[in-house]
């Protein structure tokens, strides 16, 4: 209850009256400040300016950096016209789906975990048959992920 009374006193007129700024007698508000009254635009702009469409005065300029980059690319293209497109888009046949390295999720760190991982790989190899090592590793990763859940 005491805190409620303190909150009420905080908003009383006596507590806040000295915080209100008073206009000194004899001084007018500055002429440059807006008063909030509606002002006419009649003499400030011509009718043609006021009746124009939106965006009439927009100037479309291109940034200089973009123009420089475009010109540089054009020069590079012109300099490289002697090459055939097949050479420019040559596909690296050394890496494909069949011989790509598969990054295993789990890498054993200690000697004990390496032995356990090798035992798991041998069980998976026995169950799956003769498969490539990366297939066995990905299967072991899936087994470990299921066991963690």
Coordinates of C-alpha atoms in Angstrom, one line a residue, residues 21-87:
X21 CA 9.0 25.1 -19.2
X22 CA 7.4 28.5 -19.1
X23 CA 7.7 31.1 -21.8
X24 CA 9.4 34.2 -20.5
X25 CA 7.2 37.3 -20.5
X26 CA 7.9 39.7 -23.4
X27 CA 9.5 37.1 -25.6
X28 CA 7.7 35.7 -28.6
X29 CA 8.3 32.2 -30.0
X30 CA 10.8 32.2 -32.8
X31 CA 9.4 33.1 -36.2
X32 CA 11.3 30.3 -37.9
X33 CA 9.6 27.6 -35.8
X34 CA 6.4 26.1 -37.2
X35 CA 3.3 27.0 -35.3
X36 CA 1.1 24.2 -36.5
X37 CA -1.2 26.4 -38.5
X38 CA -2.1 25.4 -42.1
X39 CA -0.2 27.4 -44.6
X40 CA -0.9 27.9 -48.3
X41 CA 1.4 26.8 -51.1
X42 CA -0.2 29.3 -53.5
X43 CA 2.6 31.7 -54.1
X44 CA 5.6 29.4 -53.5
X45 CA 5.2 27.0 -56.5
X46 CA 3.7 27.3 -59.9
X47 CA 0.7 25.4 -60.9
X48 CA 2.7 23.4 -63.5
X49 CA 5.1 22.2 -60.8
X50 CA 2.3 21.2 -58.4
X51 CA 0.3 19.4 -61.1
X52 CA 3.2 17.3 -62.4
X53 CA 3.4 13.6 -62.2
X54 CA 5.2 11.8 -59.4
X55 CA 8.8 11.1 -60.2
X56 CA 9.1 13.7 -63.0
X57 CA 12.2 15.2 -61.5
X58 CA 14.0 11.9 -61.0
X59 CA 17.4 11.7 -62.8
X60 CA 18.6 8.2 -63.7
X61 CA 22.3 8.1 -63.3
X62 CA 24.4 4.9 -63.4
X63 CA 27.0 4.5 -60.6
X64 CA 30.5 4.9 -61.9
X65 CA 31.7 1.6 -60.3
X66 CA 29.1 -0.4 -62.3
X67 CA 30.1 1.2 -65.5
X68 CA 33.8 0.6 -64.8
X69 CA 33.2 -3.1 -64.1
X70 CA 31.1 -3.5 -67.2
X71 CA 33.8 -1.9 -69.4
X72 CA 36.4 -4.1 -67.8
X73 CA 34.4 -7.3 -68.4
X74 CA 33.9 -6.2 -72.1
X75 CA 37.7 -5.8 -72.5
X76 CA 38.3 -9.2 -70.9
X77 CA 35.8 -10.8 -73.2
X78 CA 37.3 -9.2 -76.3
X79 CA 40.8 -10.2 -75.2
X80 CA 39.7 -13.8 -74.7
X81 CA 37.7 -14.2 -78.0
X82 CA 40.6 -16.3 -79.4
X83 CA 39.8 -19.2 -77.1
X84 CA 37.1 -21.6 -77.9
X85 CA 34.2 -22.1 -75.6
X86 CA 35.0 -25.7 -75.0
X87 CA 38.4 -24.8 -73.5

